[in-house]
Short mmCIF file of C-alpha atoms and ligand atoms in Angstrom, two decimals:
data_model
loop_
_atom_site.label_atom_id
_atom_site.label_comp_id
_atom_site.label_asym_id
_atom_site.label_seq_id
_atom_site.Cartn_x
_atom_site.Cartn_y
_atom_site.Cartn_z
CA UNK A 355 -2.66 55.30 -9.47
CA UNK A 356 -0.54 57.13 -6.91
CA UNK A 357 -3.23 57.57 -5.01
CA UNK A 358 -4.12 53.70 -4.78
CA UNK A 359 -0.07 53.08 -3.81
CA UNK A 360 -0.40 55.46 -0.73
CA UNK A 361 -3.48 53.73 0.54
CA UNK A 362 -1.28 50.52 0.32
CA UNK A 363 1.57 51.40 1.70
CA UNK A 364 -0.40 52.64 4.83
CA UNK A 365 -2.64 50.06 5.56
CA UNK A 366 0.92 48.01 5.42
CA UNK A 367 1.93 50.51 8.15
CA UNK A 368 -1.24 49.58 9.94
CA UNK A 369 -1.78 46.01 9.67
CA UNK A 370 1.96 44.64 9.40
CA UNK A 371 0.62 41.40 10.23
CA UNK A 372 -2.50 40.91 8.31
CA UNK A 373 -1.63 37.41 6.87
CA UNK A 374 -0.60 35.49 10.02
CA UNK A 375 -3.06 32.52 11.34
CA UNK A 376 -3.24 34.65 14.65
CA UNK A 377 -4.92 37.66 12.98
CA UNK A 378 -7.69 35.30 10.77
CA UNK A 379 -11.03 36.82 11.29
CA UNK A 380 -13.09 35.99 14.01
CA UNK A 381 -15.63 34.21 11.77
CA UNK A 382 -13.92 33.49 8.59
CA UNK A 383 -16.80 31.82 5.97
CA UNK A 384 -17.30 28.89 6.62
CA UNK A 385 -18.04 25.83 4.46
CA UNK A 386 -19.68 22.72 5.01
CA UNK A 387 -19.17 19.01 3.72
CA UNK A 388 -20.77 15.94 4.37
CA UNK A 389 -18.81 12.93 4.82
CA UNK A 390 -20.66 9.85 4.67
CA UNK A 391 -19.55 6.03 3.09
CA UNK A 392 -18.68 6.59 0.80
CA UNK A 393 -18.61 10.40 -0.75
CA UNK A 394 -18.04 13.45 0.20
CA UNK A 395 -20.36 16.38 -0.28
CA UNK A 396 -19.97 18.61 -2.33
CA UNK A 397 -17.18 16.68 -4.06
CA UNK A 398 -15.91 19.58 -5.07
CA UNK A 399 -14.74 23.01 -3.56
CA UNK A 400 -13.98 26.23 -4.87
CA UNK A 401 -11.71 28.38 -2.20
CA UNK A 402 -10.15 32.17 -3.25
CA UNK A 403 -6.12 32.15 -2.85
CA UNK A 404 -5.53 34.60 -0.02
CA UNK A 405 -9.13 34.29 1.69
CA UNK A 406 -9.62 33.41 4.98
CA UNK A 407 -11.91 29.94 5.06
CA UNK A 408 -13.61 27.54 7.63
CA UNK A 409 -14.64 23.88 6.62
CA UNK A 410 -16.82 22.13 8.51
CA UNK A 411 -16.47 18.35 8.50
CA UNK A 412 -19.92 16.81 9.15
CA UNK A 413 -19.81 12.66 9.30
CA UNK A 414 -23.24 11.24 8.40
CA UNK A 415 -22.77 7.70 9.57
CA UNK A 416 -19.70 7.18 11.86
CA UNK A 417 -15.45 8.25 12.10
CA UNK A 418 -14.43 9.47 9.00
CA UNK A 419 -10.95 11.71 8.14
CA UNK A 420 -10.87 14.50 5.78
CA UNK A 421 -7.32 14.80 4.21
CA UNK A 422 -5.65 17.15 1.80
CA UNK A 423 -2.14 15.60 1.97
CA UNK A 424 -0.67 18.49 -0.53
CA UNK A 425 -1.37 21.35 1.67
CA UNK A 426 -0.75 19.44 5.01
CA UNK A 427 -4.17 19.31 6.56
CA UNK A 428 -6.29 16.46 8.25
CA UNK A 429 -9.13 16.67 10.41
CA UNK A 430 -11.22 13.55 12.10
CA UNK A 431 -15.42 13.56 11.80
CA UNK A 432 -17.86 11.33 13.64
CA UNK A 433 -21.06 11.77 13.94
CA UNK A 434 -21.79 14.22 16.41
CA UNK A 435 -18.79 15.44 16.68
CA UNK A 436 -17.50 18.41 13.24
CA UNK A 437 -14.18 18.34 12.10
CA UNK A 438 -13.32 22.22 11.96
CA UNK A 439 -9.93 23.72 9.99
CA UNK A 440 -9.56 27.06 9.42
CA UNK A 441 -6.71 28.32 6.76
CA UNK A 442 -6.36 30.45 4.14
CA UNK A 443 -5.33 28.78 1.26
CA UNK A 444 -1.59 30.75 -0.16
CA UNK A 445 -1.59 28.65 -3.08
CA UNK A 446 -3.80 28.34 -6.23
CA UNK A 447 -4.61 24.93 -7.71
CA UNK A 448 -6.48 22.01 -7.65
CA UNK A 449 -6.08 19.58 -4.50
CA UNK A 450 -7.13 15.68 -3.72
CA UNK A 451 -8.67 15.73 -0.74
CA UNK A 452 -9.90 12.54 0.51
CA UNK A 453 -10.92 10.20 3.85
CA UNK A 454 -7.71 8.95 5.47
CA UNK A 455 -9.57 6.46 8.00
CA UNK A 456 -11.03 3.45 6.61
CA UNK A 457 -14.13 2.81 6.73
CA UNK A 458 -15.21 0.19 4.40
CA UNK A 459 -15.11 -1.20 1.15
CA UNK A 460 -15.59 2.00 -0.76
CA UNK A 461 -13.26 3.47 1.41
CA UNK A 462 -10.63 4.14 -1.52
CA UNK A 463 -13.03 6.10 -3.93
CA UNK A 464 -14.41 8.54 -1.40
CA UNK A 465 -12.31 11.64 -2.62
CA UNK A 466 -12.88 15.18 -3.75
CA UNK A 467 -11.30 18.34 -4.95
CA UNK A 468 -10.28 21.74 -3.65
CA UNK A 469 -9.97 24.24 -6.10
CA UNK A 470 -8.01 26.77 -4.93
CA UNK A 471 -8.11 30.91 -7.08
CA UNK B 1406 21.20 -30.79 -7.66
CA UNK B 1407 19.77 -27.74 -8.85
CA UNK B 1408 18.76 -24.57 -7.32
CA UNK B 1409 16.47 -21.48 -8.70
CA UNK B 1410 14.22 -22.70 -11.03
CA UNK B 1411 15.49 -23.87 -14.45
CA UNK B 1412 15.71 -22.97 -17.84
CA UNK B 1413 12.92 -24.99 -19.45
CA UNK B 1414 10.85 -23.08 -16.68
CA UNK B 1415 12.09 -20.13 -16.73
CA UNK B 1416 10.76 -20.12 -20.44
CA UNK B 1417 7.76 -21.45 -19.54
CA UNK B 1418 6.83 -18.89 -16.95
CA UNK B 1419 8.10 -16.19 -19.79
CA UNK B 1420 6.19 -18.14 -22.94
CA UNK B 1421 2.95 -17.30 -20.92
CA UNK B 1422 3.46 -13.62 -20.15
CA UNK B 1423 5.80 -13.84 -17.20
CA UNK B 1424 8.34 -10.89 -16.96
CA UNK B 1425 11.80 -10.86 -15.33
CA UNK B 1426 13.42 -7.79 -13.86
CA UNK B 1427 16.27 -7.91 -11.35
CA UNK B 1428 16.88 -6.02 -7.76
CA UNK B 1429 18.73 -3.09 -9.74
CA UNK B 1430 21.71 -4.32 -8.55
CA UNK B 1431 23.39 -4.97 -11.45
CA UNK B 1432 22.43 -8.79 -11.53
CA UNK B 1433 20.00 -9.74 -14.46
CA UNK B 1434 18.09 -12.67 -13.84
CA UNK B 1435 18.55 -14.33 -17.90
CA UNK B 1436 21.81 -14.47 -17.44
CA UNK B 1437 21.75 -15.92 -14.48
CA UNK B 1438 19.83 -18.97 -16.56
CA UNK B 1439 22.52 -18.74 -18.73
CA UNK B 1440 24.97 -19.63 -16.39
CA UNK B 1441 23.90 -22.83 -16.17
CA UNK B 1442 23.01 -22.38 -12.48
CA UNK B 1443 26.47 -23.75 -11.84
CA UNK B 1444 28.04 -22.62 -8.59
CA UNK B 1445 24.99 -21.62 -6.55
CA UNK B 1446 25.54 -20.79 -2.91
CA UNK B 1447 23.36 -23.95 -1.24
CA UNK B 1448 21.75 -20.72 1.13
CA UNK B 1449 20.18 -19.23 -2.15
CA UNK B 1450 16.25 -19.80 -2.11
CA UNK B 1451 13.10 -18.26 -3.53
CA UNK B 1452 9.63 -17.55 -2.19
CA UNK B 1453 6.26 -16.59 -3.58
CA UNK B 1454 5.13 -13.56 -2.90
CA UNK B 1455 0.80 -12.96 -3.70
CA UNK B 1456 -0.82 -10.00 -2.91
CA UNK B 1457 -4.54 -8.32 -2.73
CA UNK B 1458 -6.17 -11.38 -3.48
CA UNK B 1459 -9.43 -9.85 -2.18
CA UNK B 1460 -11.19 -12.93 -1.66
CA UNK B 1461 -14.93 -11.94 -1.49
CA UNK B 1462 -14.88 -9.13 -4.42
CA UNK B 1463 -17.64 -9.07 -6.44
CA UNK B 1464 -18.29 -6.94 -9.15
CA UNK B 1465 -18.27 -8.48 -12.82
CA UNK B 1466 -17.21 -5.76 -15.13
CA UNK B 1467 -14.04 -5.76 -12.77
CA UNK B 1468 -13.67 -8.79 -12.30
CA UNK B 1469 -16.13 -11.31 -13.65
CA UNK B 1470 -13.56 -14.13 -12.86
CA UNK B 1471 -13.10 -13.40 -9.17
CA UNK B 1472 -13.77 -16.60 -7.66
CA UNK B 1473 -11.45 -18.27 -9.79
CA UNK B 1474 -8.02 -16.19 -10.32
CA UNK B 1475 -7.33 -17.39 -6.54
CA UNK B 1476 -7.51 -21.17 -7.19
CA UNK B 1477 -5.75 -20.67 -10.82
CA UNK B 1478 -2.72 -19.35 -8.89
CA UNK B 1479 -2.28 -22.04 -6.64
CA UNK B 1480 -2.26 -24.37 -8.80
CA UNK B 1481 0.29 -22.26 -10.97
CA UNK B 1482 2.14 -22.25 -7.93
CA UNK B 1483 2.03 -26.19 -7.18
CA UNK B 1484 3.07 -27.03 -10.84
CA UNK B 1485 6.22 -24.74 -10.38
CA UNK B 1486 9.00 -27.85 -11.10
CA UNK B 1487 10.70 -26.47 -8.00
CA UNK B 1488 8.38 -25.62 -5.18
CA UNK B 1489 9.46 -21.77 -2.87
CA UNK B 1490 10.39 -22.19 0.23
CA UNK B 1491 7.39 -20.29 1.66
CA UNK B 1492 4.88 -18.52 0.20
CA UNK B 1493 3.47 -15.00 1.67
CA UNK B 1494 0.32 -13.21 1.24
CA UNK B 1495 1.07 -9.62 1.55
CA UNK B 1496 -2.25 -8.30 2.78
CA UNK B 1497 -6.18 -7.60 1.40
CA UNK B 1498 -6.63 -11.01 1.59
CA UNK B 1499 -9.97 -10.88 2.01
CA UNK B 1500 -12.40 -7.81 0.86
CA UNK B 1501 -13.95 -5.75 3.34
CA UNK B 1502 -17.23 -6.16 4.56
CA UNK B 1503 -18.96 -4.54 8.05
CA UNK B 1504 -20.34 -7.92 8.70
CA UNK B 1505 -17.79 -9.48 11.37
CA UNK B 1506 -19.63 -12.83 10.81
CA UNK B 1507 -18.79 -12.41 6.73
CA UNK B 1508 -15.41 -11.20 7.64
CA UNK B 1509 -14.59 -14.26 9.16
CA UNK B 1510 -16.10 -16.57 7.03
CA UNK B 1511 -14.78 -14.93 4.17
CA UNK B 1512 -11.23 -15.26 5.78
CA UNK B 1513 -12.03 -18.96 6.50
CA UNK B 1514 -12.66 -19.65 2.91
CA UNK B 1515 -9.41 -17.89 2.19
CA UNK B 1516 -7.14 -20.23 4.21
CA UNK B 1517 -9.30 -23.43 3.08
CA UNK B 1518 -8.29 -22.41 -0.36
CA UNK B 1519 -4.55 -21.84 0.51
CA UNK B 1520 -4.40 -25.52 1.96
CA UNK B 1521 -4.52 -26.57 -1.56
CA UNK B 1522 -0.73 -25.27 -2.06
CA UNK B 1523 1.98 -27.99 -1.71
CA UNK B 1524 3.90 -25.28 0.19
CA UNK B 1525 2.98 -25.40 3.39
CA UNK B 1526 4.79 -23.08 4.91
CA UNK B 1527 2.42 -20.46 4.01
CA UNK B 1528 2.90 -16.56 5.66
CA UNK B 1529 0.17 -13.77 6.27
CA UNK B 1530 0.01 -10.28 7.17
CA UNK B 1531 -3.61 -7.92 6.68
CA UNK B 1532 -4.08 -5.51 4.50
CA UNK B 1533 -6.69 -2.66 5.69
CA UNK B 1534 -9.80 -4.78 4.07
CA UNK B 1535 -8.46 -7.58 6.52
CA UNK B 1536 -7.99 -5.38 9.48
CA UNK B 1537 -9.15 -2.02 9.60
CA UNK B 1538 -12.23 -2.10 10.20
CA UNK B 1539 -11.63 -4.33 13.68
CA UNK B 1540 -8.38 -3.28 14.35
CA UNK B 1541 -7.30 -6.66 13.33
CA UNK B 1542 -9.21 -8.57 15.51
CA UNK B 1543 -10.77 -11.37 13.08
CA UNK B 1544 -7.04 -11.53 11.43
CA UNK B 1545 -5.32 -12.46 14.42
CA UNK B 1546 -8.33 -15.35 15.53
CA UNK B 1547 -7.59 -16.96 12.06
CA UNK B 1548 -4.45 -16.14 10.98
CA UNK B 1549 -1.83 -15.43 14.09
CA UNK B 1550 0.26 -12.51 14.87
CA UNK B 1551 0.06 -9.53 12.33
CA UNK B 1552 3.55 -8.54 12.80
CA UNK B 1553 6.45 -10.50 13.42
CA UNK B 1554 10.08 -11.49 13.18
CA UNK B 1555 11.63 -14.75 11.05
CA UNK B 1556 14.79 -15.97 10.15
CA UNK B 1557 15.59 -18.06 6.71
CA UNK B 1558 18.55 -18.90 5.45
CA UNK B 1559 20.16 -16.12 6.97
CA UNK B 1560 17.58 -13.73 5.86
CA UNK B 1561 16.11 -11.58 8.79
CA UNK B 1562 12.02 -11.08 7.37
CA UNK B 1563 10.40 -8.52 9.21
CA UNK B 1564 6.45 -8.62 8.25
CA UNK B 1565 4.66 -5.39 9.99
CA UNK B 1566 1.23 -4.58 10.06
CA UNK B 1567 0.61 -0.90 8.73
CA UNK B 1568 -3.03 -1.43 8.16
CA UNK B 1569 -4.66 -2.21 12.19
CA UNK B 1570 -4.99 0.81 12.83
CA UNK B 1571 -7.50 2.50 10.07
CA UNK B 1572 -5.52 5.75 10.10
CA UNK B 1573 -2.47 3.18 8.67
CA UNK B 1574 0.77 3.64 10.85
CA UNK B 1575 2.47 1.10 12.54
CA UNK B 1576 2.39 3.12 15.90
CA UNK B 1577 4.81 2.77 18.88
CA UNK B 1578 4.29 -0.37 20.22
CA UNK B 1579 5.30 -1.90 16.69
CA UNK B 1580 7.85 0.34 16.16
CA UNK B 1581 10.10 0.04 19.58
CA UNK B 1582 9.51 -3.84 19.15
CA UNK B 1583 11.10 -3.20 15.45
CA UNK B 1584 13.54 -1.06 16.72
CA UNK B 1585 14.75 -3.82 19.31
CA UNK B 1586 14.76 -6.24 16.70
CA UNK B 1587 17.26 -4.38 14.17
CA UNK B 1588 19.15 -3.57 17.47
CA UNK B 1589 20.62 -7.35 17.12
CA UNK B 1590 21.83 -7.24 13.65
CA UNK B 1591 24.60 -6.78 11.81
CA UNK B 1592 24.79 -3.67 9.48
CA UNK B 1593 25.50 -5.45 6.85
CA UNK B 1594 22.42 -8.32 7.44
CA UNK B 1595 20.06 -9.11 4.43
CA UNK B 1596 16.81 -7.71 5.99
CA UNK B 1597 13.83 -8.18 3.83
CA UNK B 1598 10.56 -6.61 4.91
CA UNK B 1599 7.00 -7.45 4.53
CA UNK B 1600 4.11 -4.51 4.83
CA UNK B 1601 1.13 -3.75 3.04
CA UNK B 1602 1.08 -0.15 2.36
CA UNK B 1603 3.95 0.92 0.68
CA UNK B 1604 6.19 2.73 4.00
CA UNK B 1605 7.87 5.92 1.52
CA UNK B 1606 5.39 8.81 0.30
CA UNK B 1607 4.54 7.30 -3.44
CA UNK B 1608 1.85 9.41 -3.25
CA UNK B 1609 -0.17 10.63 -0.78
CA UNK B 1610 -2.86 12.06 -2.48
CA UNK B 1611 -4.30 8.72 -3.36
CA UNK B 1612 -3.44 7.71 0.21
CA UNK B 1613 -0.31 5.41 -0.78
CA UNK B 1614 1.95 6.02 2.13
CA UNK B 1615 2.28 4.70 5.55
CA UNK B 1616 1.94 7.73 8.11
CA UNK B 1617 4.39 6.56 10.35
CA UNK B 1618 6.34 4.76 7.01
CA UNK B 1619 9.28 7.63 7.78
CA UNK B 1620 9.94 6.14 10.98
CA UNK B 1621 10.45 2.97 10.00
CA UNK B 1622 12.85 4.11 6.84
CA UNK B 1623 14.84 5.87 9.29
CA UNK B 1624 14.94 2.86 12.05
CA UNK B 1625 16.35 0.61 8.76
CA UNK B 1626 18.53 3.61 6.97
CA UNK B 1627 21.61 2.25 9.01
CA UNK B 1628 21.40 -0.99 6.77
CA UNK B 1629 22.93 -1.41 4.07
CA UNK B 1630 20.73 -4.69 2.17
CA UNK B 1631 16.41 -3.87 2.43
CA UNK B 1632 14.43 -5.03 0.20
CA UNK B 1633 10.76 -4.30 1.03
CA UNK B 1634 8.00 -5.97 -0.79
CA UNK B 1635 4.50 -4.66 -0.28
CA UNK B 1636 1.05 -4.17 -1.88
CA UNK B 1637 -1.76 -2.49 -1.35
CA UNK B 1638 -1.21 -0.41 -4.94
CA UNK B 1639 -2.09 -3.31 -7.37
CA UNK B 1640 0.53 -2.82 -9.30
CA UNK B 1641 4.13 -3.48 -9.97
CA UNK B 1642 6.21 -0.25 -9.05
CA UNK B 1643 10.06 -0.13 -8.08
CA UNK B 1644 11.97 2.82 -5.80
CA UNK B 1645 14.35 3.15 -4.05
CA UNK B 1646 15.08 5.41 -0.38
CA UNK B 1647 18.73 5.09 0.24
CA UNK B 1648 19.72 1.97 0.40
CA UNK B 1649 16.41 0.39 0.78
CA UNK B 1650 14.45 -0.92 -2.37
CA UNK B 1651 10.91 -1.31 -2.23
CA UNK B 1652 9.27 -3.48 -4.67
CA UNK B 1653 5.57 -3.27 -4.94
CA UNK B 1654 3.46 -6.54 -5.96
CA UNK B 1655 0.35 -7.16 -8.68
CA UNK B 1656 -2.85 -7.70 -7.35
CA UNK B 1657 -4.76 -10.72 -7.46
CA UNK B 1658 -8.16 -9.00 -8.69
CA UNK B 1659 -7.60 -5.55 -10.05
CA UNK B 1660 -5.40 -3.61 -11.58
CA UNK B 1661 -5.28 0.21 -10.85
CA UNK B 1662 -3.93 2.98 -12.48
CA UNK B 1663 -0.50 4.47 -12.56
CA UNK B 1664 -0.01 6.73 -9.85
CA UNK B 1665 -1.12 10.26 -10.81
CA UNK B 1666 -1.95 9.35 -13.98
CA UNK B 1667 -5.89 9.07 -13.84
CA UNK B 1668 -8.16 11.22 -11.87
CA UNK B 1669 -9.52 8.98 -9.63
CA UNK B 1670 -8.18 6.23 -8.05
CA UNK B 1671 -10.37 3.35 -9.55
CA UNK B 1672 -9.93 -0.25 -10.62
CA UNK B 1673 -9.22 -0.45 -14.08
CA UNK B 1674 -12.39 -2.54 -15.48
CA UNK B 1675 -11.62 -6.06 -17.01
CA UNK B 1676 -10.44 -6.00 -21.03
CA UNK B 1677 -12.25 -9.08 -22.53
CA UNK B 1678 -9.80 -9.04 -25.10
CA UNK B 1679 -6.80 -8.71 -22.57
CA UNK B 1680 -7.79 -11.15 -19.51
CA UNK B 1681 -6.46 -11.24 -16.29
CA UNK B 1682 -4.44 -8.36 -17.56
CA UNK B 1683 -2.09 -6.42 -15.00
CA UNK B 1684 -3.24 -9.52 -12.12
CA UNK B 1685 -0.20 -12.39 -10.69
CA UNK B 1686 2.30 -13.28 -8.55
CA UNK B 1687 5.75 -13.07 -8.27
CA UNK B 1688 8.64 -15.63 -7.31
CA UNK B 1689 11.86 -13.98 -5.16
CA UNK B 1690 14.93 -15.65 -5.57
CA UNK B 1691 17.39 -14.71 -2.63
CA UNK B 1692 20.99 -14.12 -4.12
CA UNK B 1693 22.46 -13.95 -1.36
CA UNK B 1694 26.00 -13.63 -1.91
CA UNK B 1695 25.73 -10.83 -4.12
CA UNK B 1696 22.41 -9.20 -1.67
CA UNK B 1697 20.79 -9.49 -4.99
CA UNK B 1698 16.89 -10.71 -5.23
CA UNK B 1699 15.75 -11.66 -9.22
CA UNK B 1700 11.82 -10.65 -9.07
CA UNK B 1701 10.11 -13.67 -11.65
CA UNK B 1702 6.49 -12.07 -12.14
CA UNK B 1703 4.17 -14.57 -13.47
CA UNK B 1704 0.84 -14.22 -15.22
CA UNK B 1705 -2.54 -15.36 -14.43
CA UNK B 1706 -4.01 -17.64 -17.75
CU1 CU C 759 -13.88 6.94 4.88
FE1 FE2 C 760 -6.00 -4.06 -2.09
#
């Protein structure tokens, strides 16, 4: 147990920094979902609290947005063209995330979930 | 002379499901009846507001009436004993298709049917089944301007388009011209506005905000009597930012849920044994001396 606390304490003393967007790994994992009228795929997404993460946005048919209003975080996809954003998620929960650009008349139901643990 | 509808039809409207609230201003619209109507400022009026009429919606365990709730509301509207002033269609009057040919001649069977009301000063903006998908393009061939400025009565309307642009903001152009605009008036002014997506964060995650809508609060927080009435939500929802109410209108084709309070944001299917549930319209009436608008929702039977 003591041991375990010294180890801590001295990577703190190493890494001061270690949560800050600057310092994300080079290549977090990354993640991808298909965005297409009118779904998203997977629907759902299961991200660890305190983990480094890259999703890929890949649009299937034309402009799409990818939006999880809660946490702040939008990204455009058209085909040819990923929407990338890296994070890590700080908080755990679950998390609409949905198409902010309309594009058509199943525009409103193509949502999903983040899971965040 | 009379003015504001009258008792008899003021019971009327309530015997077949209609529901009365006031502005939340302390005026309540019965009592108002029960006044007699006596001593009515002549500049008191009403108008009709209809929203997310959808025209071109088809999907029978929805709606299985869809063709129909349309027509049945203007003629509601043209057997009202005393006719609004103007009438305005607060967006999604049409549904969206990609076709641009369908798109229009959806929206031309739209305004055919609207030439049935008596009104004829009849009032548009888009909604983003109108608009976004063109950036308002077949909207402004058939319809005019999707923002714009008119006076009535002393009331300064201010109808904006949040929907042209699919991302659903207003964007700068809009929003200096508004800003000009409220530049001219009076602090004290009755400013009503018109908009489609609700302009506060009611909630976000189901994409019901405006992402610009802060802007436009804060260009109209100076004011002391707003009223906005919008759509886009399908349902009947009250709050209030400041000093500036926003009043959110029934659809004429779906209902959906309660914000938050289903996990997905879907229509909520037709009730045989409850039609037309949760769809109508609503009549304003302007109060103006006291800034006070009494909201007259009306049923579809
Ligand atoms: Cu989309
Ligand atoms: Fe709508």
């Amino acid at each position: 147990m003591l041991k375990l606390i010294i180890i801590f304490v001295m990577l703190g003393i190493m890494y001061p920094q270690v949560m800050q967007a600057e310092e994300l790994p080079a290549d977090p994992p990354v993640i991808t979902i298909k965005a297409g009228r009118f779904y998203f795929s997977p629907q759902q997404i299961k991200l660890k609290r305190g983990m480094p993460v890259a999703l890929e946005i890949e649009a299937t048919d034309r402009l799409h947005g990818f939006s999880v209003p809660e946490l702040g975080l939008r990204v455009d996809a058209d085909v040819g063209r990923k929407g990338r954003l890296t994070f890590t998620p700080e908080k755990s929960g679950r998390f609409i995330f949905m198409c902010d650009v309309f594009c058509g008349s199943g525009h409103e139901e193509m949502a999903g979930e983040m899971v965040v643990e | 002379m009379k003015s504001g509808i009258d008792r008899r039809e003021f019971l009327r409207l309530a015997g077949i499901g209609g529901a009365v609230f006031a502005s939340g201003l302390g005026f309540d619209a019965v009592a108002a009846e029960r006044r007699g109507g006596a001593a009515r400022k002549l500049s008191d009026f009403y108008f009709v507001q209809l929203s997310d009429t959808h025209w071109g919606f088809n999907n029978p365990t929805i709606n299985p009436d869809a063709a129909h709730v349309l027509p049945k509301a203007i003629d509601a509207i043209n057997h009202l004993s005393r006719q609004p002033d103007f009438i305005m269609f607060t967006g999604d009057l049409t549904h969206s298709t990609d076709d641009a040919e369908l798109r229009r001649r959806r929206m031309h069977e739209f305004k055919q049917q609207v030439e049935a009301l008596s009104v004829k000063d009849i009032k548009f903006i888009p909604g983003e089944h109108d608009a976004s998908l063109d950036n308002g393009a077949a909207f402004q061939e058939i319809f005019g301007a999707t923002y714009y400025y008119f006076r009535h009565k002393g009331v300064h309307f201010f109808a904006l388009d949040n929907v042209s642009d699919p991302t659903a903001q207003l964007g700068q152009t809009q929003l200096d011209w508004l800003a000009g605009e409220l530049a001219e008036l009076h602090r004290s002014a009755n400013i009503v506005v018109f908009a489609h997506r609700p302009l506060f964060d009611l909630y976000p995650q189901w994409d019901w905000y405006t992402k610009d809508g802060k802007a436009v609060l804060d260009l109209l927080s100076p004011f002391q009597h707003v009223a906005v009435f919008y759509g886009h939500i399908h349902q009947q929802h009250y709050f209030e930012t400041g000093y500036i109410k926003h009043f959110a209108a029934n659809s004429l084709i779906f209902p959906l849920p309660v914000p938050g309070s289903a996990p997905k944001k879907v229509p909520i299917p037709w009730n045989a044994a409850k039609p037309y549930a949760g769809l109508g319209f609503r009549n304003v009436h302007s109060r103006q001396a006291r800034h006070a608008y009494e909201l007259l929702e009306n049923t579809i039977v």
